[in-house]
Coordinates of C-alpha atoms in Angstrom, one line a residue:
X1 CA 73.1 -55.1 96.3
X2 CA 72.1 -52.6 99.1
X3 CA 72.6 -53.4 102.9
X4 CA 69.8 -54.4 104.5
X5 CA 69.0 -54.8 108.3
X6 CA 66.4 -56.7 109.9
X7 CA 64.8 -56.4 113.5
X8 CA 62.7 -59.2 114.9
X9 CA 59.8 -59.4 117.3
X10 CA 62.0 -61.1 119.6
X11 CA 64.7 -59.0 119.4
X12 CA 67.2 -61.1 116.7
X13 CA 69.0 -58.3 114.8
X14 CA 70.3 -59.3 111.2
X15 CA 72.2 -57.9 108.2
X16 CA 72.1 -58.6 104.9
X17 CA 71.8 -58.2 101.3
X18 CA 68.4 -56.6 99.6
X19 CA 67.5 -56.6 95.9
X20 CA 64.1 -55.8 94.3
X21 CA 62.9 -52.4 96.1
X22 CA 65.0 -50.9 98.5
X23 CA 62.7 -49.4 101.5
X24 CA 61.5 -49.9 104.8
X25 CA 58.6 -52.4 105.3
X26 CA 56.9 -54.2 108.5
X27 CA 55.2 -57.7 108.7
X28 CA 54.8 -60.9 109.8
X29 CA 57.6 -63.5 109.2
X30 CA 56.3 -67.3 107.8
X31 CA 58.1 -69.8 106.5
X32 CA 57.2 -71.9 103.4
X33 CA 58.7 -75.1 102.8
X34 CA 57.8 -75.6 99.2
X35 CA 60.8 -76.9 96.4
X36 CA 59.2 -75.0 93.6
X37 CA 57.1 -72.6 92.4
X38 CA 58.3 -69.4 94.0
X39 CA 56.3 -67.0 91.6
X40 CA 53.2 -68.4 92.2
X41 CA 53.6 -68.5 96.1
X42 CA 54.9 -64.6 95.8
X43 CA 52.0 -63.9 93.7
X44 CA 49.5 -65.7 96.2
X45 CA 47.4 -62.9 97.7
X46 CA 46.8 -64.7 101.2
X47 CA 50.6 -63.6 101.9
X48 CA 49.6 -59.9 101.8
X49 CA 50.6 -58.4 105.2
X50 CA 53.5 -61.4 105.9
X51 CA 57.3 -61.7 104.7
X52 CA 58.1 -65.4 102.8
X53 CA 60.4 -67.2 104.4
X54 CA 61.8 -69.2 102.1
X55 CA 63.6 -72.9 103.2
X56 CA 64.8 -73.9 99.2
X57 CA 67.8 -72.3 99.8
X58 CA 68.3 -71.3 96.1
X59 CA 65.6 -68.5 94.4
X60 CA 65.4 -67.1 91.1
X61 CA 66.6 -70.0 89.0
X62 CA 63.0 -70.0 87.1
X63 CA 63.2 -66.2 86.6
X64 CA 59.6 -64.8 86.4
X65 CA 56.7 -64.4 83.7
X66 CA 53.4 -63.3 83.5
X67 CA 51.5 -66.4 83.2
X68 CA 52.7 -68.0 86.3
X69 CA 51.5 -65.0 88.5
X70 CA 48.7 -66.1 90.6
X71 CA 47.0 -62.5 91.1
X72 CA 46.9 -58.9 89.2
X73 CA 49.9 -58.2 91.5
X74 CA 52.4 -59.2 94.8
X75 CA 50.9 -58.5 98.3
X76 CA 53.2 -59.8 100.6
X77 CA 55.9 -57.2 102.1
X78 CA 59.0 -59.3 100.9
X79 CA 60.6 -62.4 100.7
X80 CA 63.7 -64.1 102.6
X81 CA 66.2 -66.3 100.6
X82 CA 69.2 -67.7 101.3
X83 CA 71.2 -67.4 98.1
X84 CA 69.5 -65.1 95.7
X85 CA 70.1 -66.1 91.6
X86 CA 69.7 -63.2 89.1
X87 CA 70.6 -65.4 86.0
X88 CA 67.9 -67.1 85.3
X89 CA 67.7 -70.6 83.3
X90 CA 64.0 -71.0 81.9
X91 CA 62.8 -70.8 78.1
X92 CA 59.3 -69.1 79.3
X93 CA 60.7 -66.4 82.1
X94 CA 60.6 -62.7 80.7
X95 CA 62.9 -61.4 83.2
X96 CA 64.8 -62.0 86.3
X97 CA 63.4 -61.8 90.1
X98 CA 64.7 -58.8 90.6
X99 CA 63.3 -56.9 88.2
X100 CA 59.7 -58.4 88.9
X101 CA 59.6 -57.6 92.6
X102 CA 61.4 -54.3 91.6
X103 CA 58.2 -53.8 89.2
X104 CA 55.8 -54.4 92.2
X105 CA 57.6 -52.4 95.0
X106 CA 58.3 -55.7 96.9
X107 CA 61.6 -55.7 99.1
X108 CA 64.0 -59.2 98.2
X109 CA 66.1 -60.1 101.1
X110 CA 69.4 -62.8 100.6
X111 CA 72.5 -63.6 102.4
X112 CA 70.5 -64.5 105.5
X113 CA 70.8 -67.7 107.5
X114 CA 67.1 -69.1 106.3
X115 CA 67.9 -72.4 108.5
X116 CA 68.5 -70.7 111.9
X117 CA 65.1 -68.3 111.0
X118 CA 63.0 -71.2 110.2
X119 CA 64.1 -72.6 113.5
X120 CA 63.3 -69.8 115.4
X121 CA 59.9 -69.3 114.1
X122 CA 59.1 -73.3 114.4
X123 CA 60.0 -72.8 118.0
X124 CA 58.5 -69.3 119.1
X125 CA 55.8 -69.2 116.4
X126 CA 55.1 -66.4 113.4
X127 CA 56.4 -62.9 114.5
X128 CA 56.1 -59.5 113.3
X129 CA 59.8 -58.2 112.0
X130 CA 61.1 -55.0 109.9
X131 CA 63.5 -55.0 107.3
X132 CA 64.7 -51.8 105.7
X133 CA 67.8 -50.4 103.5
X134 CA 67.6 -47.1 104.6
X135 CA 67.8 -47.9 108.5
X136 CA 70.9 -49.6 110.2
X137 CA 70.2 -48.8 114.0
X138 CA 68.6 -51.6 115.7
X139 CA 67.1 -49.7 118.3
X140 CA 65.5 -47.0 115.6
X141 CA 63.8 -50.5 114.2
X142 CA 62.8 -51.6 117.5
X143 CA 60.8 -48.2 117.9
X144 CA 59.1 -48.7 114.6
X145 CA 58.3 -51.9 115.1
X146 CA 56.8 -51.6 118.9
X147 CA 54.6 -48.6 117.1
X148 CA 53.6 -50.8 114.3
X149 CA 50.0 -52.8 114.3
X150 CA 50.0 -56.5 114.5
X151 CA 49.3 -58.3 111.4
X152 CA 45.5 -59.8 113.2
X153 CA 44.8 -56.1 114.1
X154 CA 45.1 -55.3 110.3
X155 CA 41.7 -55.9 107.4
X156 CA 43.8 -56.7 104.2
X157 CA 40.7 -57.9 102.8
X158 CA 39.9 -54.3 100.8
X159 CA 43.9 -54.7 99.6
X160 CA 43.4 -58.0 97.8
X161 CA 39.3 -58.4 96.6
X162 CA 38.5 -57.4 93.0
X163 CA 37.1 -53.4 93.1
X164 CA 34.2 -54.8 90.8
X165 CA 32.4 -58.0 89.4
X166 CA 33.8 -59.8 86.5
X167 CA 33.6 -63.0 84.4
X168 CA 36.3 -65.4 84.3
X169 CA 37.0 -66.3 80.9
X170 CA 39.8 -68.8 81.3
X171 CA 40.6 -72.4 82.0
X172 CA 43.5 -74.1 83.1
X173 CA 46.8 -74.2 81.9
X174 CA 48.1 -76.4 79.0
X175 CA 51.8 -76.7 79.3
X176 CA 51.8 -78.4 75.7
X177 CA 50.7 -76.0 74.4
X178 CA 51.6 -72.9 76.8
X179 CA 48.1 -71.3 77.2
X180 CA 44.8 -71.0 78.8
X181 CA 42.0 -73.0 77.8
X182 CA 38.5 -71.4 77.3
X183 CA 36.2 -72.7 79.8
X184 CA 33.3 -75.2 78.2
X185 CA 30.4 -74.2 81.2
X186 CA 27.0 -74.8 81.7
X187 CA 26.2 -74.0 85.5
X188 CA 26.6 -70.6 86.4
X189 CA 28.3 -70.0 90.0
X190 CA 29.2 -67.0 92.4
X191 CA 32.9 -66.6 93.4
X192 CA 33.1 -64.3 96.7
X193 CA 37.2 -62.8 96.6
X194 CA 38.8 -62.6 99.8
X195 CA 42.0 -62.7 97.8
X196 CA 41.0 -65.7 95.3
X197 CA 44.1 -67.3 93.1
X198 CA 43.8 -67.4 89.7
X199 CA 44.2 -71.1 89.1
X200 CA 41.0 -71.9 91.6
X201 CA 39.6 -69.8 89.1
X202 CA 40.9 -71.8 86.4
X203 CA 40.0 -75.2 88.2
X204 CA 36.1 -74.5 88.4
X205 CA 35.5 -73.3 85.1
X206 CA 37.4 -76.4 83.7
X207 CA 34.9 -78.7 85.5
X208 CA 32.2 -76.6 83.3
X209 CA 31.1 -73.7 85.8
X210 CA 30.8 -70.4 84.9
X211 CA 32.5 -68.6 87.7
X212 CA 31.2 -64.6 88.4
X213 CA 33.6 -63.1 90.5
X214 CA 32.6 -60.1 93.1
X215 CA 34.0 -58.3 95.5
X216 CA 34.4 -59.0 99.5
X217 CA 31.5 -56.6 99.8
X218 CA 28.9 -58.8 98.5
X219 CA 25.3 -58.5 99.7
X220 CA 23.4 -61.8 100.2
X221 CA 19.8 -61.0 99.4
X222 CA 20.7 -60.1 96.1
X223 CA 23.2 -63.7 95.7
X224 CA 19.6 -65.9 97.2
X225 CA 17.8 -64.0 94.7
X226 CA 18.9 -64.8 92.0
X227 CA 19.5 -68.9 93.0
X228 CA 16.0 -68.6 93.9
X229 CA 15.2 -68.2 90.1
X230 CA 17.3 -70.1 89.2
X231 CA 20.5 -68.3 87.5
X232 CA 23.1 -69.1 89.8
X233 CA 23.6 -73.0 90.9
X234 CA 26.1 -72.4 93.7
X235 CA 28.8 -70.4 95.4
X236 CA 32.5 -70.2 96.8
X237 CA 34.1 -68.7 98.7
X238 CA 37.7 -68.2 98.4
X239 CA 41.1 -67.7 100.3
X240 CA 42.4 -64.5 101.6
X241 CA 44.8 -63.2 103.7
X242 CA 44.4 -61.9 107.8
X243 CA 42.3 -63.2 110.7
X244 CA 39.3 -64.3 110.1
X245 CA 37.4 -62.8 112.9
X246 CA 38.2 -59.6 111.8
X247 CA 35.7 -59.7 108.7
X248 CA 32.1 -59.0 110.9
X249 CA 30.1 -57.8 108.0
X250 CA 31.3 -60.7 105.5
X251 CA 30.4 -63.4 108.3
X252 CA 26.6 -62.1 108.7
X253 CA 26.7 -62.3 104.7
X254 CA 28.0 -65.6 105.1
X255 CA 25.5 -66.5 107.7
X256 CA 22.5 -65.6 105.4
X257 CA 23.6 -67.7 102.5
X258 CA 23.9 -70.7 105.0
X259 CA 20.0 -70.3 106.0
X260 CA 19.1 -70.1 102.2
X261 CA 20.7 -73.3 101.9
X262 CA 22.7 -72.5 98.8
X263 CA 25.3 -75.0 97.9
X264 CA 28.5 -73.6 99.1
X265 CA 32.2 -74.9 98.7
X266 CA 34.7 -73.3 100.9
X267 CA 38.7 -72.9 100.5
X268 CA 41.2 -72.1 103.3
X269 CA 39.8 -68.3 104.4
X270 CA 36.6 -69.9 102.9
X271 CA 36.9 -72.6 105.3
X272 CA 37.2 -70.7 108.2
X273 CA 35.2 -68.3 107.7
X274 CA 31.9 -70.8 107.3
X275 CA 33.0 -72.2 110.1
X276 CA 32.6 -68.7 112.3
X277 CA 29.5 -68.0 110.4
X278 CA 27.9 -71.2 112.0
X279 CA 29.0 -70.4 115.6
X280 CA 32.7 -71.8 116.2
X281 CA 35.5 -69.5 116.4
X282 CA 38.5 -69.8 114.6
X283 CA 42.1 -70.2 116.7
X284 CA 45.8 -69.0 115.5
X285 CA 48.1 -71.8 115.0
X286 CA 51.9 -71.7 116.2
X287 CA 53.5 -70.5 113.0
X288 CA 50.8 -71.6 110.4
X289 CA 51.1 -74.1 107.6
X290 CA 52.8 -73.1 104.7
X291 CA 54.2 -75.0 101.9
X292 CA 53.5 -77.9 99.1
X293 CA 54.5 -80.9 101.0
X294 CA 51.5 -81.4 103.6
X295 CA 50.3 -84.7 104.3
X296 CA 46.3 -84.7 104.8
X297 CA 44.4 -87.8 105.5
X298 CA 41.4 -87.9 103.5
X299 CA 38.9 -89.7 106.2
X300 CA 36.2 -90.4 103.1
X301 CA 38.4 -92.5 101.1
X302 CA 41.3 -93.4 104.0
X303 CA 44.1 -92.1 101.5
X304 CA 46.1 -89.8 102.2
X305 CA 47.4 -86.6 99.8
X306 CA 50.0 -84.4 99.9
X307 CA 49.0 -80.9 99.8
X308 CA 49.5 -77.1 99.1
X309 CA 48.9 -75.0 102.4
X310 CA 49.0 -71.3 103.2
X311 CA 46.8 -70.6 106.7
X312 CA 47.9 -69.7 110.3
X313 CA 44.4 -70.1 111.1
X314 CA 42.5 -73.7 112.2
X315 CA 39.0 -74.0 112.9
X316 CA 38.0 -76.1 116.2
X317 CA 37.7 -79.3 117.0
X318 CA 34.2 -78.9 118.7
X319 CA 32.6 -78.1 115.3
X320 CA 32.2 -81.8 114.3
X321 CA 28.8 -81.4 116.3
X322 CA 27.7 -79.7 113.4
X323 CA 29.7 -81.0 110.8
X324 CA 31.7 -84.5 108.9
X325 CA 35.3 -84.1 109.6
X326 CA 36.5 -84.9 106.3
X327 CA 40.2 -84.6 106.1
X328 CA 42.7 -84.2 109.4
X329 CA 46.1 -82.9 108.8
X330 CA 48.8 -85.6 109.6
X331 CA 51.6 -83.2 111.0
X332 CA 49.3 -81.8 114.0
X333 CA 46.0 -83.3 113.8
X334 CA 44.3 -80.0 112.4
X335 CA 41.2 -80.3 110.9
X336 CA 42.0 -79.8 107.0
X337 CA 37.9 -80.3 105.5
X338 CA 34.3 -80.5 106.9
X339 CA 31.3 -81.6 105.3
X340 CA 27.8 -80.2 107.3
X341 CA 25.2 -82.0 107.8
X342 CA 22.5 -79.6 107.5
X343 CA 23.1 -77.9 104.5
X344 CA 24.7 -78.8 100.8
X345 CA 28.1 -77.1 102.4
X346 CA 31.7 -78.5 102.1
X347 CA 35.0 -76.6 102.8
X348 CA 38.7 -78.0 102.8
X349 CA 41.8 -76.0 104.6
X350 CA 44.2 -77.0 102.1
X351 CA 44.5 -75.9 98.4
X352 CA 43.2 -78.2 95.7
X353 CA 44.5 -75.8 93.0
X354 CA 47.7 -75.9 94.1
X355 CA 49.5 -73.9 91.9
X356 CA 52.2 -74.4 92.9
X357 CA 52.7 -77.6 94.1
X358 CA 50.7 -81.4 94.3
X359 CA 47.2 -81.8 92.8
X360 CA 46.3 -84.7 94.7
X361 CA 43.2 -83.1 96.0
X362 CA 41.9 -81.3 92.4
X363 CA 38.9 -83.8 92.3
X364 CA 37.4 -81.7 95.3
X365 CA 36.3 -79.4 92.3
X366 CA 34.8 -81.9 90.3
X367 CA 33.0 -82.8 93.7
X368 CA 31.7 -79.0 94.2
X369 CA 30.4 -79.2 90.5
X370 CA 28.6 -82.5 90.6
X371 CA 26.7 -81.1 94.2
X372 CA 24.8 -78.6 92.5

């Protein structure tokens, strides 16, 4: 393995080992506190822009493959592990994690003390850091850094969105038989990408939609349209990476499918984004919520579900004039879902299609379908 040095916001200067592509990159540090399911978090486009902190202490056991990958590519800048395996143990990987991030250009960091960096970030919040193999002085990385823009100054929007419409064609996975279903739909839906996962994708068709994916970029008049004559029942709008403020053109869209009252279901950037569309601003958490062990009160039915999260961004409390808090996250008291009361509009925080992680919360789909 290469040498690799790392330069914190703060100041903490680290060394340590690199594998996957050696280079020089500049992000934003989070740390994700999931047990399993490393390719699909990797794979997860609402990381583009941010390095994974990862707190499972051993990565690479699974390998990697193909059907676990969760978008057409990796868009985060690199992940962090403590003790890095390149034997892998699993009858469906295809080849190791180092050759995977190696075939994506993504920078694998090990050797690092993942405990005392988790700490650091719980106490002073997500920072910006640079890692590289090809720099060593700290004060060379300092520079770069300082001249570097901040993650919330940054539209990765463009990065992660499908260029062009398409059709999903797939359903979800059946690990008896190791394949995608085919989707039995009879509604027809709108899916805008902000950076949408492919098992969300997988979710609605297998509650019988017929999802129609299109870009970031969408236009409104023509999405009221056509639910004005009746070809499309619904749409959704999906997660993505970045601040949420940052995407003015997407809001007014947002905005103008609200006033059509179309039946609209919302995840994570979905979420907040409908939110800012109806006047309340979204706020940057601490160091964000990242992981597959969140509990989240569900306030409907008074149970409460473990989750899949991946947001630094909460909407605000004041928004309950306008809207049913319908879930409240039981480690800070976030709201985590709203239902409005003016319009066939629900949105959750949390991730229903996990992948990876609990599905507590997959009946949300079913919920979405039955609406419209």
């Amino acid at each position: 393995m290469q040498d690799a040095y790392l330069y914190f916001e703060n100041g903490l200067f680290l060394q340590a080992k690199a594998f996957g592509s050696g280079q020089t990159a500049v992000g934003e540090v989070v740390f994700n506190t999931s047990m399993t399911g490393y390719e699909e978090i990797i794979t997860d486009p609402s990381y583009a822009g941010q390095f994974i902190l990862f707190t499972m202490p051993e990565i690479g056991i699974v390998g990697a493959n193909p059907e676990d990958m969760e978008s057409r590519g990796i868009f985060c800048k690199g992940i962090i592990v403590r003790n890095y395996n390149e034997f892998y143990s699993n009858f469906r990987a295809k080849e190791n994690l180092d050759n995977f991030l190696k075939s994506q250009d993504i920078m694998g960091i090990t050797g690092v003390d993942t405990r005392l960096l988790t700490k650091t970030i719980r106490n002073n919040g997500s920072m910006m850091m640079i890692a590289s193999t090809q720099i060593s002085s700290p004060e060379e990385l300092k520079n770069i850094l300082k001249k570097s823009k901040k993650i919330q100054d940054i539209n990765l929007i463009p990065e992660v969105s499908t260029p062009k419409t398409y059709t999903h064609t797939t359903s979800t996975f059946d690990f008896n038989t190791f394949q995608y279903g085919l989707p039995n739909t009879s509604k027809k839906i709108i899916a805008i990408d902000f950076g949408i996962k492919r098992n969300i994708l997988n979710e609605l068709t297998a509650v019988g939609l017929e999802v129609e994916v299109m870009p970031h970029h969408f236009e409104a008049n023509s999405i009221i349209a056509r639910f004005e004559n009746g070809e499309i029942k619904g749409v959704f709008l999906s997660n993505g990476p970045g601040d949420p403020l940052m995407l003015k053109n997407e809001i007014s869209q947002i905005k103008l499918l609200i006033e059509a009252k179309i039946p609209i279901f919302g995840i994570c950037l979905g979420h907040q984004l409908l939110s800012i569309a109806n006047g309340y601003e979204t706020y940057k958490l601490k160091f964000g919520h990242h992981g597959g062990n969140h509990p989240v009160k569900n306030l409907i039915t008074q149970s409460v579900e473990i989750t899949s999260q991946n947001h630094n961004y909460s909407v605000p409390q004041e928004i309950e004039e306008i809207a049913e808090i319908t879930h409240k996250n039981l480690f800070d008291g976030t709201i985590e879902g709203l239902k409005y009361k003016n319009a066939p509009i629900f949105s959750v925080q949390h991730h229903p299609e996990a992948s990876p992680g609990p599905k507590e919360s997959s009946n949300l789909f079913k919920q979405f379908a039955d609406m419209i």
